[in-house]
PDB file of C-alpha atoms in Angstrom:
ATOM      1  CA  MET L   1    -188.902 123.150 140.609  1.00 45.00           C
ATOM      2  CA  HIS L   2    -188.541 119.513 138.942  1.00 42.00           C
ATOM      3  CA  SER L   3    -191.455 117.670 137.127  1.00 41.00           C
ATOM      4  CA  ILE L   4    -192.565 114.411 138.454  1.00 39.00           C
ATOM      5  CA  ASN L   5    -190.753 111.581 135.901  1.00 40.00           C
ATOM      6  CA  THR L   6    -189.265 108.204 136.129  1.00 36.00           C
ATOM      7  CA  SER L   7    -186.650 109.038 138.238  1.00 37.00           C
ATOM      8  CA  VAL L   8    -188.842 108.700 141.056  1.00 37.00           C
ATOM      9  CA  SER L   9    -190.500 105.100 141.744  1.00 38.00           C
ATOM     10  CA  PHE L  10    -192.684 104.262 144.065  1.00 38.00           C
ATOM     11  CA  HIS L  11    -192.880 100.556 145.574  1.00 41.00           C
ATOM     12  CA  SER L  12    -195.010  98.869 148.137  1.00 40.00           C
ATOM     13  CA  ARG L  13    -193.561  95.794 150.323  1.00 41.00           C
ATOM     14  CA  PRO L  14    -195.390  93.891 152.594  1.00 42.00           C
ATOM     15  CA  ASN L  15    -195.386  95.274 156.114  1.00 42.00           C
ATOM     16  CA  SER L  16    -192.862  97.910 155.112  1.00 40.00           C
ATOM     17  CA  GLY L  17    -194.472 100.904 154.095  1.00 41.00           C
ATOM     18  CA  LEU L  18    -194.166 103.200 150.964  1.00 41.00           C
ATOM     19  CA  LEU L  19    -190.637 103.455 149.733  1.00 39.00           C
ATOM     20  CA  PHE L  20    -188.978 105.447 146.480  1.00 39.00           C
ATOM     21  CA  SER L  21    -185.988 104.719 144.688  1.00 40.00           C
ATOM     22  CA  VAL L  22    -183.439 107.410 143.486  1.00 40.00           C
ATOM     23  CA  ASP L  23    -181.782 107.600 140.308  1.00 45.00           C
ATOM     24  CA  ASN L  24    -178.383 107.934 140.501  1.00 45.00           C
ATOM     25  CA  SER L  25    -178.243 110.718 137.886  1.00 43.00           C
ATOM     26  CA  LYS L  26    -179.735 112.853 139.639  1.00 46.00           C
ATOM     27  CA  LYS L  27    -179.374 114.773 143.044  1.00 46.00           C
ATOM     28  CA  LEU L  28    -181.059 113.510 146.309  1.00 46.00           C
ATOM     29  CA  SER L  29    -182.352 116.764 146.703  1.00 52.00           C
ATOM     30  CA  GLY L  30    -184.017 117.414 143.244  1.00 56.00           C
ATOM     31  CA  ASN L  31    -185.745 114.202 143.748  1.00 59.00           C
ATOM     32  CA  TYR L  32    -186.948 115.294 147.139  1.00 54.00           C
ATOM     33  CA  MET L  33    -188.574 118.297 145.754  1.00 61.00           C
ATOM     34  CA  ASP L  34    -189.860 115.873 143.049  1.00 62.00           C
ATOM     35  CA  TYR L  35    -191.268 113.591 145.884  1.00 52.00           C
ATOM     36  CA  LEU L  36    -192.962 116.930 147.804  1.00 56.00           C
ATOM     37  CA  CYS L  37    -194.739 118.505 144.828  1.00 58.00           C
ATOM     38  CA  PHE L  38    -196.095 114.860 144.258  1.00 54.00           C
ATOM     39  CA  ARG L  39    -197.277 114.396 147.971  1.00 54.00           C
ATOM     40  CA  THR L  40    -198.925 118.306 147.755  1.00 57.00           C
ATOM     41  CA  PHE L  41    -200.949 118.004 144.099  1.00 56.00           C
ATOM     42  CA  CYS L  42    -201.708 114.095 144.264  1.00 56.00           C
ATOM     43  CA  CYS L  43    -202.207 113.355 148.197  1.00 56.00           C
ATOM     44  CA  LYS L  44    -204.076 115.825 149.687  1.00 60.00           C
ATOM     45  CA  GLY L  45    -206.790 113.910 150.967  1.00 61.00           C
ATOM     46  CA  PRO L  46    -210.420 115.090 151.319  1.00 65.00           C
ATOM     47  CA  PRO L  47    -210.982 118.784 152.036  1.00 66.00           C
ATOM     48  CA  PRO L  48    -212.444 118.989 155.642  1.00 71.00           C
ATOM     49  CA  PRO L  49    -216.178 118.672 155.839  1.00 84.00           C
ATOM     50  CA  ARG L  50    -217.896 121.768 156.192  1.00 88.00           C
ATOM     51  CA  PRO L  51    -220.167 123.077 159.147  1.00 94.00           C
ATOM     52  CA  GLU L  52    -223.519 121.685 158.992  1.00 96.00           C
ATOM     53  CA  TYR L  53    -226.161 124.303 160.498  1.00 98.00           C
ATOM     54  CA  ASP L  54    -229.815 123.807 160.911  1.00 98.00           C
ATOM     55  CA  VAL L  55    -232.289 126.575 159.639  1.00 98.00           C
ATOM     56  CA  VAL L  56    -235.886 126.910 160.218  1.00 98.00           C
ATOM     57  CA  CYS L  57    -237.645 129.092 157.017  1.00 98.00           C
ATOM     58  CA  ILE L  58    -240.854 130.606 157.655  1.00 98.00           C
ATOM     59  CA  GLY L  59    -243.155 133.542 155.561  1.00 97.00           C
ATOM     60  CA  LEU L  60    -246.923 133.609 154.455  1.00 96.00           C
ATOM     61  CA  THR L  61    -247.828 131.643 151.632  1.00 94.00           C
ATOM     62  CA  GLY L  62    -246.746 133.368 148.452  1.00 94.00           C
ATOM     63  CA  SER L  63    -243.673 135.108 149.804  1.00 96.00           C
ATOM     64  CA  GLY L  64    -241.583 132.821 147.507  1.00 95.00           C
ATOM     65  CA  LYS L  65    -240.077 130.716 149.956  1.00 96.00           C
ATOM     66  CA  THR L  66    -239.937 127.195 148.246  1.00 94.00           C
ATOM     67  CA  SER L  67    -238.694 129.258 144.911  1.00 94.00           C
ATOM     68  CA  LEU L  68    -236.023 130.563 146.489  1.00 96.00           C
ATOM     69  CA  LEU L  69    -234.982 127.429 148.266  1.00 95.00           C
ATOM     70  CA  SER L  70    -235.332 125.826 145.288  1.00 93.00           C
ATOM     71  CA  ARG L  71    -233.029 128.028 143.069  1.00 94.00           C
ATOM     72  CA  LEU L  72    -230.357 128.407 145.710  1.00 95.00           C
ATOM     73  CA  CYS L  73    -230.504 124.020 145.230  1.00 93.00           C
ATOM     74  CA  SER L  74    -230.072 124.465 141.188  1.00 90.00           C
ATOM     75  CA  GLU L  75    -234.069 122.748 141.325  1.00 89.00           C
ATOM     76  CA  ALA L  76    -236.510 123.799 138.645  1.00 82.00           C
ATOM     77  CA  THR L  77    -238.809 126.233 139.290  1.00 80.00           C
ATOM     78  CA  ASP L  78    -241.456 125.650 136.780  1.00 80.00           C
ATOM     79  CA  ASN L  79    -244.081 123.547 138.962  1.00 81.00           C
ATOM     80  CA  ILE L  80    -243.780 125.229 142.292  1.00 81.00           C
ATOM     81  CA  VAL L  81    -246.671 124.567 144.194  1.00 82.00           C
ATOM     82  CA  PRO L  82    -247.274 126.309 148.208  1.00 80.00           C
ATOM     83  CA  THR L  83    -245.482 124.046 151.148  1.00 83.00           C
ATOM     84  CA  THR L  84    -248.039 122.096 152.810  1.00 81.00           C
ATOM     85  CA  GLY L  85    -246.697 120.952 156.235  1.00 84.00           C
ATOM     86  CA  PHE L  86    -243.527 121.633 155.723  1.00 89.00           C
ATOM     87  CA  SER L  87    -240.048 120.490 154.000  1.00 91.00           C
ATOM     88  CA  ILE L  88    -236.296 120.113 154.744  1.00 94.00           C
ATOM     89  CA  LYS L  89    -233.392 121.166 151.859  1.00 94.00           C
ATOM     90  CA  ALA L  90    -229.712 120.658 152.281  1.00 96.00           C
ATOM     91  CA  VAL L  91    -228.624 123.842 150.896  1.00 96.00           C
ATOM     92  CA  PRO L  92    -224.750 123.792 149.875  1.00 95.00           C
ATOM     93  CA  PHE L  93    -222.243 126.926 149.878  1.00 95.00           C
ATOM     94  CA  GLN L  94    -218.726 127.000 149.873  1.00 92.00           C
ATOM     95  CA  ASN L  95    -217.668 127.631 153.514  1.00 93.00           C
ATOM     96  CA  ALA L  96    -221.125 125.908 155.201  1.00 96.00           C
ATOM     97  CA  ILE L  97    -224.188 123.218 154.680  1.00 96.00           C
ATOM     98  CA  LEU L  98    -227.763 124.837 155.718  1.00 98.00           C
ATOM     99  CA  ASN L  99    -230.252 122.444 156.461  1.00 97.00           C
ATOM    100  CA  VAL L 100    -233.428 124.456 155.885  1.00 97.00           C
ATOM    101  CA  LYS L 101    -236.812 123.556 157.408  1.00 97.00           C
ATOM    102  CA  GLU L 102    -239.191 125.325 155.473  1.00 96.00           C
ATOM    103  CA  LEU L 103    -242.394 125.776 156.755  1.00 96.00           C
ATOM    104  CA  GLY L 104    -245.779 126.093 154.965  1.00 94.00           C
ATOM    105  CA  GLY L 105    -247.397 129.698 155.332  1.00 94.00           C
ATOM    106  CA  ALA L 106    -250.953 128.792 155.012  1.00 92.00           C
ATOM    107  CA  ASP L 107    -253.213 130.034 157.741  1.00 90.00           C
ATOM    108  CA  SER L 108    -254.096 126.287 159.143  1.00 91.00           C
ATOM    109  CA  ILE L 109    -250.133 125.768 159.308  1.00 92.00           C
ATOM    110  CA  LYS L 110    -248.725 129.041 160.714  1.00 93.00           C
ATOM    111  CA  LYS L 111    -250.529 127.877 164.142  1.00 91.00           C
ATOM    112  CA  TYR L 112    -247.799 124.906 164.495  1.00 93.00           C
ATOM    113  CA  TRP L 113    -244.505 126.642 163.326  1.00 96.00           C
ATOM    114  CA  SER L 114    -243.599 127.168 167.284  1.00 95.00           C
ATOM    115  CA  ARG L 115    -243.808 123.022 167.026  1.00 94.00           C
ATOM    116  CA  TYR L 116    -240.726 122.858 164.654  1.00 95.00           C
ATOM    117  CA  TYR L 117    -238.959 125.545 165.688  1.00 97.00           C
ATOM    118  CA  GLN L 118    -236.699 123.319 168.594  1.00 95.00           C
ATOM    119  CA  GLY L 119    -232.883 122.991 167.304  1.00 96.00           C
ATOM    120  CA  SER L 120    -232.895 125.454 165.168  1.00 97.00           C
ATOM    121  CA  GLN L 121    -229.601 127.335 164.937  1.00 97.00           C
ATOM    122  CA  GLY L 122    -230.688 130.191 162.874  1.00 98.00           C
ATOM    123  CA  VAL L 123    -233.900 131.630 161.255  1.00 98.00           C
ATOM    124  CA  VAL L 124    -234.990 132.809 157.667  1.00 98.00           C
ATOM    125  CA  PHE L 125    -238.048 135.266 157.636  1.00 98.00           C
ATOM    126  CA  VAL L 126    -239.285 135.980 153.817  1.00 98.00           C
ATOM    127  CA  LEU L 127    -241.736 138.207 153.165  1.00 98.00           C
ATOM    128  CA  ASP L 128    -243.901 139.651 149.967  1.00 98.00           C
ATOM    129  CA  SER L 129    -242.370 142.905 149.313  1.00 98.00           C
ATOM    130  CA  ALA L 130    -245.108 143.848 146.968  1.00 97.00           C
ATOM    131  CA  SER L 131    -248.197 142.207 148.719  1.00 97.00           C
ATOM    132  CA  SER L 132    -251.600 144.086 149.812  1.00 96.00           C
ATOM    133  CA  GLU L 133    -251.258 145.944 152.998  1.00 96.00           C
ATOM    134  CA  GLU L 134    -253.617 143.439 154.734  1.00 96.00           C
ATOM    135  CA  ASP L 135    -251.004 140.457 154.018  1.00 96.00           C
ATOM    136  CA  LEU L 136    -247.654 142.923 155.037  1.00 97.00           C
ATOM    137  CA  GLU L 137    -249.491 143.472 158.225  1.00 97.00           C
ATOM    138  CA  VAL L 138    -249.986 139.558 159.236  1.00 97.00           C
ATOM    139  CA  ALA L 139    -246.405 139.016 158.205  1.00 97.00           C
ATOM    140  CA  ARG L 140    -245.492 141.604 160.237  1.00 96.00           C
ATOM    141  CA  THR L 141    -247.313 140.095 163.262  1.00 96.00           C
ATOM    142  CA  GLU L 142    -245.537 137.013 162.896  1.00 97.00           C
ATOM    143  CA  LEU L 143    -241.762 138.233 162.295  1.00 96.00           C
ATOM    144  CA  HIS L 144    -242.489 140.203 165.518  1.00 95.00           C
ATOM    145  CA  SER L 145    -243.696 136.922 166.997  1.00 95.00           C
ATOM    146  CA  ALA L 146    -241.065 134.770 165.946  1.00 95.00           C
ATOM    147  CA  LEU L 147    -238.422 137.707 167.120  1.00 93.00           C
ATOM    148  CA  GLN L 148    -239.627 137.342 170.479  1.00 93.00           C
ATOM    149  CA  HIS L 149    -240.186 133.617 170.486  1.00 96.00           C
ATOM    150  CA  PRO L 150    -238.231 131.561 173.469  1.00 96.00           C
ATOM    151  CA  GLN L 151    -236.689 129.461 170.925  1.00 96.00           C
ATOM    152  CA  LEU L 152    -236.068 131.666 168.588  1.00 96.00           C
ATOM    153  CA  CYS L 153    -235.305 135.165 170.046  1.00 94.00           C
ATOM    154  CA  THR L 154    -231.515 134.431 170.505  1.00 94.00           C
ATOM    155  CA  LEU L 155    -230.682 133.309 167.078  1.00 96.00           C
ATOM    156  CA  PRO L 156    -229.790 134.867 163.727  1.00 96.00           C
ATOM    157  CA  PHE L 157    -232.015 136.303 161.750  1.00 97.00           C
ATOM    158  CA  LEU L 158    -231.711 136.935 157.804  1.00 98.00           C
ATOM    159  CA  ILE L 159    -235.288 138.950 156.493  1.00 98.00           C
ATOM    160  CA  LEU L 160    -235.892 138.750 152.847  1.00 98.00           C
ATOM    161  CA  ALA L 161    -237.845 141.421 151.569  1.00 98.00           C
ATOM    162  CA  ASN L 162    -238.790 139.491 148.337  1.00 98.00           C
ATOM    163  CA  HIS L 163    -240.345 140.236 145.123  1.00 98.00           C
ATOM    164  CA  GLN L 164    -238.082 143.270 144.693  1.00 98.00           C
ATOM    165  CA  ASP L 165    -238.540 143.303 140.861  1.00 97.00           C
ATOM    166  CA  LYS L 166    -242.487 143.464 141.254  1.00 97.00           C
ATOM    167  CA  PRO L 167    -243.408 147.701 140.603  1.00 96.00           C
ATOM    168  CA  ALA L 168    -245.751 147.787 143.696  1.00 96.00           C
ATOM    169  CA  ALA L 169    -242.735 146.480 145.710  1.00 98.00           C
ATOM    170  CA  ARG L 170    -241.506 148.457 148.780  1.00 97.00           C
ATOM    171  CA  SER L 171    -237.992 149.319 149.142  1.00 97.00           C
ATOM    172  CA  VAL L 172    -235.667 147.458 151.673  1.00 97.00           C
ATOM    173  CA  GLN L 173    -235.678 151.206 154.006  1.00 97.00           C
ATOM    174  CA  GLU L 174    -239.825 150.772 153.851  1.00 97.00           C
ATOM    175  CA  ILE L 175    -239.606 147.794 154.780  1.00 97.00           C
ATOM    176  CA  LYS L 176    -237.550 148.534 157.761  1.00 95.00           C
ATOM    177  CA  LYS L 177    -239.547 151.279 158.809  1.00 95.00           C
ATOM    178  CA  TYR L 178    -242.959 149.649 158.446  1.00 95.00           C
ATOM    179  CA  PHE L 179    -241.859 146.322 160.297  1.00 95.00           C
ATOM    180  CA  GLU L 180    -240.138 148.513 163.272  1.00 93.00           C
ATOM    181  CA  LEU L 181    -236.943 146.451 163.112  1.00 91.00           C
ATOM    182  CA  GLU L 182    -234.613 149.309 164.820  1.00 87.00           C
ATOM    183  CA  PRO L 183    -236.200 149.006 168.090  1.00 85.00           C
ATOM    184  CA  LEU L 184    -237.795 145.645 168.133  1.00 81.00           C
ATOM    185  CA  ALA L 185    -234.716 143.603 167.286  1.00 79.00           C
ATOM    186  CA  ARG L 186    -232.332 145.934 168.918  1.00 78.00           C
ATOM    187  CA  GLY L 187    -229.365 143.777 170.780  1.00 82.00           C
ATOM    188  CA  LYS L 188    -230.311 140.908 168.249  1.00 87.00           C
ATOM    189  CA  SER L 189    -228.605 139.559 165.218  1.00 92.00           C
ATOM    190  CA  TRP L 190    -230.318 140.104 162.098  1.00 94.00           C
ATOM    191  CA  ILE L 191    -230.107 140.664 158.529  1.00 96.00           C
ATOM    192  CA  LEU L 192    -232.825 143.029 156.349  1.00 97.00           C
ATOM    193  CA  GLU L 193    -231.850 142.452 152.365  1.00 98.00           C
ATOM    194  CA  GLY L 194    -234.118 142.931 149.207  1.00 98.00           C
ATOM    195  CA  SER L 195    -234.177 139.770 146.950  1.00 98.00           C
ATOM    196  CA  THR L 196    -235.691 138.651 143.521  1.00 97.00           C
ATOM    197  CA  VAL L 197    -235.224 134.941 142.222  1.00 95.00           C
ATOM    198  CA  ASP L 198    -234.081 136.800 139.146  1.00 93.00           C
ATOM    199  CA  ASN L 199    -231.033 137.640 141.216  1.00 96.00           C
ATOM    200  CA  MET L 200    -229.903 134.665 142.896  1.00 96.00           C
ATOM    201  CA  ASP L 201    -226.116 136.096 143.215  1.00 96.00           C
ATOM    202  CA  VAL L 202    -227.654 138.747 145.547  1.00 96.00           C
ATOM    203  CA  VAL L 203    -229.823 136.065 147.648  1.00 97.00           C
ATOM    204  CA  LYS L 204    -226.571 134.002 148.023  1.00 97.00           C
ATOM    205  CA  GLU L 205    -224.655 136.851 149.266  1.00 97.00           C
ATOM    206  CA  SER L 206    -227.560 137.424 151.967  1.00 98.00           C
ATOM    207  CA  PHE L 207    -227.330 133.554 152.878  1.00 98.00           C
ATOM    208  CA  GLY L 208    -223.422 134.155 153.271  1.00 97.00           C
ATOM    209  CA  GLN L 209    -223.895 136.504 155.710  1.00 97.00           C
ATOM    210  CA  LEU L 210    -226.289 134.411 157.932  1.00 98.00           C
ATOM    211  CA  ILE L 211    -223.693 132.353 157.969  1.00 97.00           C
ATOM    212  CA  HIS L 212    -220.855 134.504 158.721  1.00 96.00           C
ATOM    213  CA  LEU L 213    -223.374 135.351 162.038  1.00 96.00           C
ATOM    214  CA  LEU L 214    -223.850 131.532 162.475  1.00 97.00           C
ATOM    215  CA  GLU L 215    -219.969 131.129 162.681  1.00 95.00           C
ATOM    216  CA  GLU L 216    -219.832 133.536 164.976  1.00 93.00           C
ATOM    217  CA  LYS L 217    -222.130 132.581 167.302  1.00 88.00           C
ATOM    218  CA  ASP L 218    -220.774 129.181 167.464  1.00 82.00           C
ATOM    219  CA  GLN L 219    -217.224 130.501 168.415  1.00 82.00           C
ATOM    220  CA  ASP L 220    -219.345 132.590 171.231  1.00 75.00           C
ATOM    221  CA  THR L 221    -220.517 129.530 172.145  1.00 69.00           C
ATOM    222  CA  GLY L 222    -217.457 127.443 172.093  1.00 60.00           C
ATOM    223  CA  ARG L 223    -215.963 130.040 174.622  1.00 55.00           C
ATOM    224  CA  ILE L 224    -218.176 129.881 176.974  1.00 53.00           C
TER     225      ILE L 224
END
């Protein structure tokens, strides 16, 4: 392949578009290859826009929702405080952007979660796999409620058993059994994965699986 050199020059002329002249010492085919090379590397234009999906993120206070989302956005996590009300983050991935609406997990806020479900295309539920039995039971109840809610029951779910690095953490299989996910979520699109802020590669892979489910649902909707 020929390199681009002064044998191909570009001129603009009023009302006549783009022209290129050919050095008589070069063959026309060589200059054409130069032109194609120039077009390929210099004139590709902007990349196609990534699809965006609106996702709601829920879980009890202390489950680690804010820390995970902040790390995904490359934000500092030194002064993380529990979310009061809700916050929205645009979380970029290679093949999509997730607009994540994180809802606070305090008792005073949980009762209002359903007011923010409308328009969601997917759900992220974060639980503390090292929490007390009492808190784990509350998380189980909230997840069951979300899986059966009319505005969420048909959406893809990503369930993160967070804090897997803590000594008291239950394994993913233990969480799966305790939360009775097999019978409850049968026929639904869901993913259960372990997570920790110390291994964000795994977290990104889990979100990548969620994006795949969102894309599949998009395609299925397009066929209807």
